[in-house]
Every structure is written in C-alpha cells, then in structure tokens.
mmCIF file of C-alpha atoms in Angstrom:
data_model
loop_
_atom_site.group_PDB
_atom_site.id
_atom_site.type_symbol
_atom_site.label_atom_id
_atom_site.label_comp_id
_atom_site.label_asym_id
_atom_site.label_seq_id
_atom_site.Cartn_x
_atom_site.Cartn_y
_atom_site.Cartn_z
ATOM 1 C CA MET A 1 -9.108 -181.087 -108.960
ATOM 2 C CA SER A 2 -10.546 -179.741 -106.028
ATOM 3 C CA SER A 3 -8.324 -179.263 -102.463
ATOM 4 C CA PRO A 4 -10.461 -180.220 -99.071
ATOM 5 C CA HIS A 5 -10.298 -176.110 -98.433
ATOM 6 C CA ASP A 6 -12.096 -175.604 -100.994
ATOM 7 C CA LYS A 7 -14.410 -178.164 -100.713
ATOM 8 C CA ALA A 8 -14.933 -176.839 -97.166
ATOM 9 C CA TRP A 9 -15.999 -174.075 -98.589
ATOM 10 C CA SER A 10 -18.527 -175.204 -100.901
ATOM 11 C CA ASP A 11 -20.031 -177.614 -98.441
ATOM 12 C CA PHE A 12 -19.970 -174.677 -96.412
ATOM 13 C CA TRP A 13 -22.145 -172.370 -98.873
ATOM 14 C CA ALA A 14 -24.258 -176.163 -99.137
ATOM 15 C CA ARG A 15 -25.579 -176.125 -95.794
ATOM 16 C CA ASN A 16 -25.880 -172.156 -95.770
ATOM 17 C CA ARG A 17 -28.638 -173.005 -98.438
ATOM 18 C CA GLN A 18 -29.741 -175.734 -97.710
ATOM 19 C CA SER A 19 -31.507 -173.990 -93.665
ATOM 20 C CA GLY A 20 -31.937 -170.830 -94.925
ATOM 21 C CA GLN A 21 -28.871 -169.008 -93.091
ATOM 22 C CA ASP A 22 -27.862 -165.807 -94.806
ATOM 23 C CA GLY A 23 -25.305 -164.911 -91.716
ATOM 24 C CA GLY A 24 -21.776 -166.513 -92.986
ATOM 25 C CA CYS A 25 -19.542 -167.061 -90.179
ATOM 26 C CA LEU A 26 -21.735 -165.414 -87.190
ATOM 27 C CA PRO A 27 -25.039 -166.395 -86.064
ATOM 28 C CA ALA A 28 -28.245 -164.132 -86.096
ATOM 29 C CA LYS A 29 -27.535 -162.495 -83.467
ATOM 30 C CA TRP A 30 -25.638 -160.759 -85.167
ATOM 31 C CA GLN A 31 -27.385 -159.290 -88.004
ATOM 32 C CA GLY A 32 -26.374 -155.775 -86.993
ATOM 33 C CA ILE A 33 -23.142 -157.148 -88.593
ATOM 34 C CA ASP A 34 -24.725 -158.189 -92.385
ATOM 35 C CA ALA A 35 -26.593 -154.287 -91.934
ATOM 36 C CA GLN A 36 -23.589 -152.788 -91.827
ATOM 37 C CA GLN A 37 -21.888 -154.464 -94.169
ATOM 38 C CA ARG A 38 -25.094 -153.803 -96.688
ATOM 39 C CA ALA A 39 -24.818 -149.903 -96.479
ATOM 40 C CA ALA A 40 -20.685 -150.233 -97.168
ATOM 41 C CA TRP A 41 -21.862 -152.589 -100.461
ATOM 42 C CA TYR A 42 -24.508 -149.644 -101.502
ATOM 43 C CA ARG A 43 -21.941 -146.565 -100.916
ATOM 44 C CA PHE A 44 -19.993 -148.386 -102.866
ATOM 45 C CA ALA A 45 -22.524 -149.082 -105.689
ATOM 46 C CA GLN A 46 -23.356 -145.309 -106.045
ATOM 47 C CA LEU A 47 -19.912 -144.147 -107.034
ATOM 48 C CA LEU A 48 -19.884 -146.743 -109.928
ATOM 49 C CA PRO A 49 -20.263 -145.355 -113.767
ATOM 50 C CA ARG A 50 -23.296 -146.102 -115.295
ATOM 51 C CA ASN A 51 -23.776 -149.966 -116.608
ATOM 52 C CA ALA A 52 -20.555 -150.999 -114.709
ATOM 53 C CA ARG A 53 -19.304 -154.491 -114.939
ATOM 54 C CA VAL A 54 -18.422 -155.379 -111.515
ATOM 55 C CA ILE A 55 -16.028 -159.106 -110.688
ATOM 56 C CA ASP A 56 -16.967 -159.980 -107.363
ATOM 57 C CA ILE A 57 -13.269 -161.709 -105.811
ATOM 58 C CA ALA A 58 -14.897 -164.836 -103.659
ATOM 59 C CA THR A 59 -18.415 -164.439 -104.297
ATOM 60 C CA GLY A 60 -19.798 -166.903 -101.998
ATOM 61 C CA ASP A 61 -23.625 -166.464 -102.146
ATOM 62 C CA GLY A 62 -23.594 -163.721 -104.113
ATOM 63 C CA ARG A 63 -24.123 -161.021 -101.333
ATOM 64 C CA VAL A 64 -22.905 -158.400 -102.436
ATOM 65 C CA MET A 65 -23.570 -159.288 -105.698
ATOM 66 C CA ALA A 66 -27.279 -158.809 -104.688
ATOM 67 C CA TRP A 67 -26.811 -156.071 -102.259
ATOM 68 C CA MET A 68 -25.605 -153.997 -105.374
ATOM 69 C CA LEU A 69 -27.770 -155.200 -108.202
ATOM 70 C CA SER A 70 -30.676 -154.186 -105.558
ATOM 71 C CA LYS A 71 -29.158 -149.957 -105.891
ATOM 72 C CA ARG A 72 -28.183 -149.783 -108.819
ATOM 73 C CA ARG A 73 -30.507 -152.081 -111.683
ATOM 74 C CA ASP A 74 -27.705 -151.574 -114.155
ATOM 75 C CA LEU A 75 -24.274 -152.902 -113.201
ATOM 76 C CA LYS A 76 -23.151 -156.366 -114.577
ATOM 77 C CA LEU A 77 -21.449 -158.349 -112.151
ATOM 78 C CA GLN A 78 -20.058 -161.236 -112.283
ATOM 79 C CA GLY A 79 -18.986 -163.147 -109.386
ATOM 80 C CA VAL A 80 -16.399 -165.770 -109.059
ATOM 81 C CA ASP A 81 -15.003 -168.199 -106.976
ATOM 82 C CA MET A 82 -12.904 -170.894 -105.695
ATOM 83 C CA ALA A 83 -15.478 -173.828 -104.702
ATOM 84 C CA PRO A 84 -15.764 -175.760 -106.891
ATOM 85 C CA GLU A 85 -19.887 -176.468 -106.134
ATOM 86 C CA LEU A 86 -22.078 -173.306 -105.258
ATOM 87 C CA PRO A 87 -25.043 -172.212 -104.472
ATOM 88 C CA ASP A 88 -27.268 -170.406 -107.903
ATOM 89 C CA PRO A 89 -26.660 -166.564 -107.974
ATOM 90 C CA PRO A 90 -28.369 -163.876 -107.301
ATOM 91 C CA LYS A 91 -31.068 -162.981 -110.630
ATOM 92 C CA GLY A 92 -29.456 -160.953 -112.872
ATOM 93 C CA THR A 93 -26.043 -162.171 -112.215
ATOM 94 C CA LYS A 94 -23.643 -164.728 -113.102
ATOM 95 C CA PHE A 95 -20.784 -166.433 -111.078
ATOM 96 C CA ARG A 96 -17.431 -168.932 -112.283
ATOM 97 C CA ALA A 97 -16.820 -171.477 -109.625
ATOM 98 C CA GLY A 98 -13.663 -173.527 -109.370
ATOM 99 C CA THR A 99 -12.110 -169.630 -110.652
ATOM 100 C CA THR A 100 -9.022 -168.844 -108.059
ATOM 101 C CA MET A 101 -8.706 -164.740 -107.813
ATOM 102 C CA GLU A 102 -5.008 -165.546 -108.746
ATOM 103 C CA SER A 103 -5.652 -166.501 -112.095
ATOM 104 C CA LEU A 104 -8.868 -164.801 -113.380
ATOM 105 C CA PRO A 105 -10.046 -165.733 -117.198
ATOM 106 C CA PHE A 106 -10.852 -162.799 -117.719
ATOM 107 C CA PRO A 107 -9.115 -160.164 -120.918
ATOM 108 C CA GLU A 108 -7.286 -156.919 -119.574
ATOM 109 C CA GLY A 109 -9.121 -153.683 -118.498
ATOM 110 C CA LYS A 110 -12.865 -155.914 -118.819
ATOM 111 C CA PHE A 111 -13.961 -154.766 -115.563
ATOM 112 C CA ALA A 112 -14.744 -150.985 -114.662
ATOM 113 C CA ALA A 113 -14.710 -152.697 -110.407
ATOM 114 C CA ALA A 114 -13.899 -154.574 -108.377
ATOM 115 C CA ALA A 115 -15.222 -155.923 -104.734
ATOM 116 C CA SER A 116 -14.639 -158.305 -102.714
ATOM 117 C CA GLN A 117 -15.798 -159.175 -98.959
ATOM 118 C CA PHE A 118 -14.247 -161.190 -97.181
ATOM 119 C CA GLY A 119 -12.584 -163.129 -99.805
ATOM 120 C CA PHE A 120 -9.590 -161.154 -100.702
ATOM 121 C CA GLU A 121 -7.219 -161.660 -97.490
ATOM 122 C CA TYR A 122 -7.839 -165.790 -98.235
ATOM 123 C CA GLY A 123 -5.590 -165.798 -101.450
ATOM 124 C CA ASP A 124 -2.476 -165.066 -101.957
ATOM 125 C CA VAL A 125 -2.363 -161.010 -101.534
ATOM 126 C CA ALA A 126 0.254 -159.914 -104.264
ATOM 127 C CA LEU A 127 -0.819 -161.965 -107.006
ATOM 128 C CA ALA A 128 -4.139 -161.747 -106.504
ATOM 129 C CA ALA A 129 -3.282 -158.126 -106.859
ATOM 130 C CA ALA A 130 -1.534 -158.911 -109.803
ATOM 131 C CA GLU A 131 -4.741 -159.803 -111.680
ATOM 132 C CA LEU A 132 -7.183 -157.208 -110.128
ATOM 133 C CA ALA A 133 -4.800 -154.770 -111.221
ATOM 134 C CA ARG A 134 -4.707 -156.689 -114.947
ATOM 135 C CA VAL A 135 -8.223 -156.816 -114.986
ATOM 136 C CA VAL A 136 -9.547 -153.317 -113.870
ATOM 137 C CA ALA A 137 -9.238 -151.304 -116.224
ATOM 138 C CA LYS A 138 -7.058 -148.002 -115.303
ATOM 139 C CA GLY A 139 -8.286 -145.165 -113.259
ATOM 140 C CA GLY A 140 -11.181 -148.637 -111.634
ATOM 141 C CA LYS A 141 -12.087 -148.688 -108.682
ATOM 142 C CA ILE A 142 -11.316 -151.268 -106.038
ATOM 143 C CA ALA A 143 -12.631 -152.330 -102.658
ATOM 144 C CA LEU A 144 -12.354 -154.816 -99.999
ATOM 145 C CA MET A 145 -14.323 -155.286 -97.052
ATOM 146 C CA THR A 146 -11.707 -158.091 -95.092
ATOM 147 C CA HIS A 147 -12.234 -159.909 -92.111
ATOM 148 C CA ARG A 148 -10.195 -157.488 -88.090
ATOM 149 C CA ILE A 149 -7.404 -160.657 -86.162
ATOM 150 C CA ASP A 150 -9.850 -158.639 -83.485
ATOM 151 C CA GLY A 151 -13.007 -158.863 -84.210
ATOM 152 C CA PRO A 152 -15.985 -161.129 -83.312
ATOM 153 C CA ILE A 153 -15.917 -163.281 -86.609
ATOM 154 C CA LEU A 154 -13.163 -165.125 -85.132
ATOM 155 C CA GLU A 155 -13.451 -164.467 -82.207
ATOM 156 C CA HIS A 156 -16.526 -166.866 -83.250
ATOM 157 C CA ASN A 157 -14.956 -168.988 -85.012
ATOM 158 C CA LEU A 158 -12.477 -169.929 -82.580
ATOM 159 C CA ARG A 159 -14.764 -170.660 -80.053
ATOM 160 C CA ARG A 160 -16.538 -173.027 -82.353
ATOM 161 C CA ARG A 161 -13.621 -174.684 -83.439
ATOM 162 C CA GLU A 162 -12.710 -175.403 -79.892
ATOM 163 C CA GLN A 163 -16.240 -176.892 -79.243
ATOM 164 C CA ILE A 164 -15.676 -179.015 -82.392
ATOM 165 C CA ASN A 165 -12.062 -180.703 -80.613
ATOM 166 C CA TRP A 166 -13.829 -181.194 -77.516
ATOM 167 C CA VAL A 167 -16.021 -183.713 -79.318
ATOM 168 C CA PHE A 168 -13.424 -185.146 -80.868
ATOM 169 C CA GLU A 169 -10.318 -185.206 -77.811
ATOM 170 C CA THR A 170 -11.466 -184.488 -75.034
ATOM 171 C CA GLN A 171 -14.215 -186.597 -75.468
ATOM 172 C CA ASP A 172 -14.051 -189.156 -78.270
ATOM 173 C CA LEU A 173 -16.900 -189.251 -78.911
ATOM 174 C CA PHE A 174 -17.099 -190.785 -83.307
ATOM 175 C CA ALA A 175 -14.194 -193.406 -81.899
ATOM 176 C CA THR A 176 -17.545 -194.052 -78.859
ATOM 177 C CA ALA A 177 -19.868 -194.405 -81.343
ATOM 178 C CA LYS A 178 -17.754 -196.766 -83.742
ATOM 179 C CA ARG A 179 -17.026 -198.650 -80.354
ATOM 180 C CA SER A 180 -20.477 -199.270 -79.810
ATOM 181 C CA LEU A 181 -21.715 -199.923 -83.035
ATOM 182 C CA ALA A 182 -18.969 -202.858 -82.641
ATOM 183 C CA ALA A 183 -20.185 -203.805 -79.681
ATOM 184 C CA ARG A 184 -23.563 -204.598 -81.436
ATOM 185 C CA SER A 185 -22.092 -207.828 -83.421
ATOM 186 C CA ALA A 186 -21.872 -209.185 -80.265
ATOM 187 C CA GLY A 187 -25.250 -208.631 -79.168
ATOM 188 C CA LEU A 188 -24.891 -205.790 -77.240
ATOM 189 C CA GLN A 189 -27.822 -202.798 -76.985
ATOM 190 C CA LEU A 190 -27.015 -200.379 -74.470
ATOM 191 C CA LEU A 191 -26.275 -197.282 -76.142
ATOM 192 C CA ALA A 192 -22.703 -196.245 -74.089
ATOM 193 C CA PRO A 193 -23.861 -193.172 -71.175
ATOM 194 C CA LYS A 194 -20.826 -190.958 -73.142
ATOM 195 C CA ILE A 195 -23.235 -190.684 -76.156
ATOM 196 C CA LYS A 196 -25.970 -190.508 -73.806
ATOM 197 C CA HIS A 197 -25.120 -187.541 -71.951
ATOM 198 C CA CYS A 198 -22.324 -185.453 -74.046
ATOM 199 C CA PRO A 199 -25.222 -183.709 -75.437
ATOM 200 C CA ALA A 200 -26.205 -181.721 -72.257
ATOM 201 C CA GLU A 201 -22.520 -181.513 -70.696
ATOM 202 C CA GLY A 202 -22.339 -179.779 -74.396
ATOM 203 C CA ALA A 203 -24.601 -177.393 -73.312
ATOM 204 C CA ARG A 204 -24.272 -176.840 -69.689
ATOM 205 C CA LEU A 205 -20.045 -176.261 -71.045
ATOM 206 C CA PHE A 206 -20.943 -174.597 -74.069
ATOM 207 C CA GLY A 207 -24.217 -173.101 -74.889
ATOM 208 C CA GLN A 208 -27.407 -174.824 -75.989
ATOM 209 C CA GLY A 209 -27.199 -175.055 -79.750
ATOM 210 C CA SER A 210 -23.444 -174.356 -79.445
ATOM 211 C CA ALA A 211 -20.850 -177.099 -81.675
ATOM 212 C CA ALA A 212 -20.310 -179.142 -79.160
ATOM 213 C CA TRP A 213 -23.878 -179.957 -78.375
ATOM 214 C CA GLU A 214 -24.869 -180.028 -81.909
ATOM 215 C CA ILE A 215 -22.398 -182.596 -82.445
ATOM 216 C CA SER A 216 -22.516 -184.343 -79.842
ATOM 217 C CA GLU A 217 -26.492 -184.723 -80.603
ATOM 218 C CA ALA A 218 -26.459 -185.488 -83.910
ATOM 219 C CA ILE A 219 -24.367 -188.765 -82.823
ATOM 220 C CA ARG A 220 -26.274 -189.356 -80.547
ATOM 221 C CA ARG A 221 -29.923 -189.057 -82.046
ATOM 222 C CA THR A 222 -28.339 -190.763 -85.047
ATOM 223 C CA MET A 223 -27.256 -194.490 -82.884
ATOM 224 C CA ILE A 224 -30.994 -194.047 -81.106
ATOM 225 C CA MET A 225 -32.537 -194.100 -84.620
ATOM 226 C CA GLY A 226 -30.280 -196.394 -86.812
ATOM 227 C CA ALA A 227 -30.705 -199.253 -83.848
ATOM 228 C CA ARG A 228 -32.293 -201.010 -86.067
ATOM 229 C CA GLN A 229 -30.152 -200.066 -89.318
ATOM 230 C CA HIS A 230 -27.532 -202.064 -90.473
ATOM 231 C CA SER A 231 -24.212 -201.311 -88.584
ATOM 232 C CA VAL A 232 -22.152 -200.469 -91.877
ATOM 233 C CA HIS A 233 -25.727 -197.073 -92.807
ATOM 234 C CA VAL A 234 -25.224 -196.430 -89.018
ATOM 235 C CA ALA A 235 -21.659 -195.893 -89.322
ATOM 236 C CA GLN A 236 -21.806 -194.569 -92.764
ATOM 237 C CA THR A 237 -23.887 -191.673 -91.176
ATOM 238 C CA LEU A 238 -21.444 -191.009 -88.516
ATOM 239 C CA ASP A 239 -18.735 -190.376 -91.320
ATOM 240 C CA MET A 240 -20.719 -187.627 -92.903
ATOM 241 C CA ILE A 241 -21.211 -186.047 -89.291
ATOM 242 C CA ALA A 242 -17.636 -185.908 -88.513
ATOM 243 C CA ASP A 243 -16.239 -185.067 -92.296
ATOM 244 C CA GLN A 244 -18.439 -182.377 -91.807
ATOM 245 C CA ALA A 245 -17.340 -181.178 -88.434
ATOM 246 C CA ARG A 246 -13.738 -181.391 -89.947
ATOM 247 C CA ASN A 247 -14.645 -179.448 -92.483
ATOM 248 C CA GLU A 248 -15.076 -176.568 -90.426
ATOM 249 C CA ILE A 249 -12.075 -177.105 -88.848
ATOM 250 C CA GLY A 250 -10.599 -176.725 -92.211
ATOM 251 C CA ARG A 251 -12.640 -174.187 -92.978
ATOM 252 C CA ILE A 252 -12.099 -171.584 -89.350
ATOM 253 C CA ALA A 253 -8.267 -172.452 -89.698
ATOM 254 C CA SER A 254 -8.447 -170.765 -93.247
ATOM 255 C CA LEU A 255 -10.775 -168.116 -91.818
ATOM 256 C CA GLU A 256 -7.196 -167.937 -88.952
ATOM 257 C CA ALA A 257 -4.856 -167.313 -91.382
ATOM 258 C CA ALA A 258 -6.916 -164.653 -93.396
ATOM 259 C CA CYS A 259 -6.871 -162.132 -90.137
ATOM 260 C CA LYS A 260 -3.305 -163.427 -89.730
ATOM 261 C CA GLN A 261 -2.370 -161.227 -93.454
ATOM 262 C CA THR A 262 -4.340 -158.017 -92.821
ATOM 263 C CA SER A 263 -3.637 -158.275 -89.804
ATOM 264 C CA ASP A 264 0.143 -156.639 -90.628
ATOM 265 C CA GLU A 265 -1.275 -153.737 -92.525
ATOM 266 C CA THR A 266 2.706 -152.905 -93.600
ATOM 267 C CA LYS A 267 3.528 -156.080 -94.992
ATOM 268 C CA PHE A 268 -0.326 -156.031 -96.528
ATOM 269 C CA LEU A 269 0.116 -152.497 -98.573
ATOM 270 C CA GLN A 270 3.332 -154.045 -99.452
ATOM 271 C CA ALA A 271 1.760 -157.140 -100.996
ATOM 272 C CA LEU A 272 -0.477 -154.693 -102.870
ATOM 273 C CA GLU A 273 1.868 -152.377 -103.933
ATOM 274 C CA LYS A 274 3.488 -155.755 -105.214
ATOM 275 C CA GLY A 275 0.374 -156.049 -106.966
ATOM 276 C CA GLY A 276 0.410 -152.957 -108.854
ATOM 277 C CA LEU A 277 -2.733 -151.763 -106.615
ATOM 278 C CA LYS A 278 -2.488 -148.847 -103.679
ATOM 279 C CA GLN A 279 -4.771 -148.280 -100.687
ATOM 280 C CA SER A 280 -6.169 -144.986 -100.592
ATOM 281 C CA SER A 281 -9.152 -145.615 -97.851
ATOM 282 C CA ILE A 282 -9.580 -147.621 -95.104
ATOM 283 C CA GLU A 283 -12.557 -147.531 -92.613
ATOM 284 C CA ALA A 284 -13.252 -149.511 -89.707
ATOM 285 C CA VAL A 285 -16.817 -150.404 -89.763
ATOM 286 C CA VAL A 286 -18.081 -151.071 -86.533
ATOM 287 C CA GLU A 287 -22.126 -152.912 -85.783
ATOM 288 C CA ALA A 288 -24.288 -150.826 -85.152
ATOM 289 C CA ASP A 289 -24.809 -151.954 -81.476
ATOM 290 C CA SER A 290 -21.446 -152.418 -80.746
ATOM 291 C CA SER A 291 -17.976 -150.244 -80.295
ATOM 292 C CA GLN A 292 -15.933 -153.267 -81.391
ATOM 293 C CA PRO A 293 -15.138 -153.060 -85.698
ATOM 294 C CA PHE A 294 -15.743 -156.442 -86.996
ATOM 295 C CA ALA A 295 -14.085 -155.404 -90.735
ATOM 296 C CA ASP A 296 -12.307 -152.812 -92.159
ATOM 297 C CA PHE A 297 -13.330 -151.343 -95.749
ATOM 298 C CA ARG A 298 -10.546 -150.866 -97.637
ATOM 299 C CA ILE A 299 -10.737 -148.753 -101.832
ATOM 300 C CA LEU A 300 -7.869 -148.979 -104.013
ATOM 301 C CA SER A 301 -6.521 -147.390 -107.039
ATOM 302 C CA HIS A 302 -3.879 -148.163 -109.457
ATOM 303 C CA SER A 303 -0.634 -147.513 -107.858
#
C-alpha cells in the first residue's frame, strides 16, 4: 500500500504531465537550471561503456534518462521510483513504479552505472548506497545530482509553503467556503467577502501567479461556478483543491528534509561509506545567469 508521501509525488508528476510543465520543482523562469542539469547528464552519458545498463533512481518523469538517451542511443535505461503511479516513460526507456531505492528488485551487478537527480537524498542514504553498491557492477560509475539547502529550489518551495499556509491558516479560506455552503441551506446565496477579496490580497502580498493567489482564486471560482450546483458537489471540489494543496505541503517537507541530509557533508559521506560507496568528486552546479549554486553533481564509486 502506498503512503500519503508516495501519493504526493504521484500527484505531482500527474499535474506536471497534465499541465505540460517540464521544470520539476521550479517555475518556468528558471529554465537555465534545466539547461545546466541536462549538460551535466550529457557529460556523464559520454563516460559510460557501450550498451551500458543504467538504473535511474527516483526517476520521476524520466527526464534524466531521456537526456542521456538523446546523447547515447545504445544505453539501456531502467528508471525506478517509489511513487505508485508515474507518467509514461520516455521512448526507449523502462519504468518500475512503487519501487524504493532501499530495496531494489534487481540481481547483483546488473547495471554498469547508476544515476539519480534530486532523488537519492530523499531516502535512507546508507541503505540506498548499499543497494546501489549491490546492483551496480564493481568499477561502475554512479552519478548523483543532489539538492543544496542554500539553493533557489528550496527557497522557492519554502515560499510556496508560506503562501499555501496563508490560505489554510491565516485566511482559513476553505473553512469559510464550507460555511458559505452551509448557509445555502438557509437560503443565503451571498458569497462571503473574504472569498471575493482573497485572490487580490494574495496577489498583492505574494505576487500574481503565487500559490496564495492560485488557491484562493480556485476557491472563488469554485464557489461562483457552483452557485447552481448541489452543495455536496461543490464541497467535493473544494476538498480536492485542499487535498492537492496539502500534498504539496507534504512534498515540500520531504524536499526540505532531503536538503538537510546533504547539508551535513561529513554525515552524508559517512552514510555513503557505510553502504559501500565513496565520493570521487563533487562539483557545484550553477545556472548560467547566476552565481548561486542550485545543486551538487557527485560521482561515486565502490569503496
């Protein structure tokens, strides 16, 4: 059975697919980050032997595999992810959903290399390292792109969490909407002033397109468009919006925890060593138009 945490990531990838987004946890204005990620994986792909089998840990939508395959058509790429549901894999690759990095269903030495972008640090590092050390053949290459606690990805998502909490806690907007629905039973059809005005206030405080504006506007539209619908159906739509927002809060919490894992470099390296891996190199990854690193690119090998 999948956990709420796993479902949060399934929902995240599903929404990305439906909206056509390709930026992971970042807005479109940071496409320079995407370009630097792609370049790092292009370089790694060129290091691998011909026809190498590669496992991509926490594959998500499979973008790392797609990038690598675009440079090396001979690679045999297998993605795994704990999310119980994933989008369709990129052509020429395979997915295995509902699979944790701490318990990989593959024999010893099956892969010549392993990759993970913003995934490995979400798990139990020592256990995940031990599994990679087991399924990657001796002498194989392992590359990780890991989050930084001082990077723009966490910064952006913490702001979104603040905005979501503004809707839930400061404005108590979902409860206000439910009270408005209850008032309908008494024949009162007026829309609560808070529901009318919160989208504009959210935009003023946090910006147009912010989570504060986005969610409060979704609530406002649901109430207006549902004026002639049965209250039960309107309540179900409100619950769906609230569940998606809570899932995002859960996803951001897991992102924050992952950043904390890599922020203590000594502890992180010790966990790798415990699992049978050692770090050969680490390189800060920086967007072309910024001096602020957003990730670290690590090359590991068997210890």
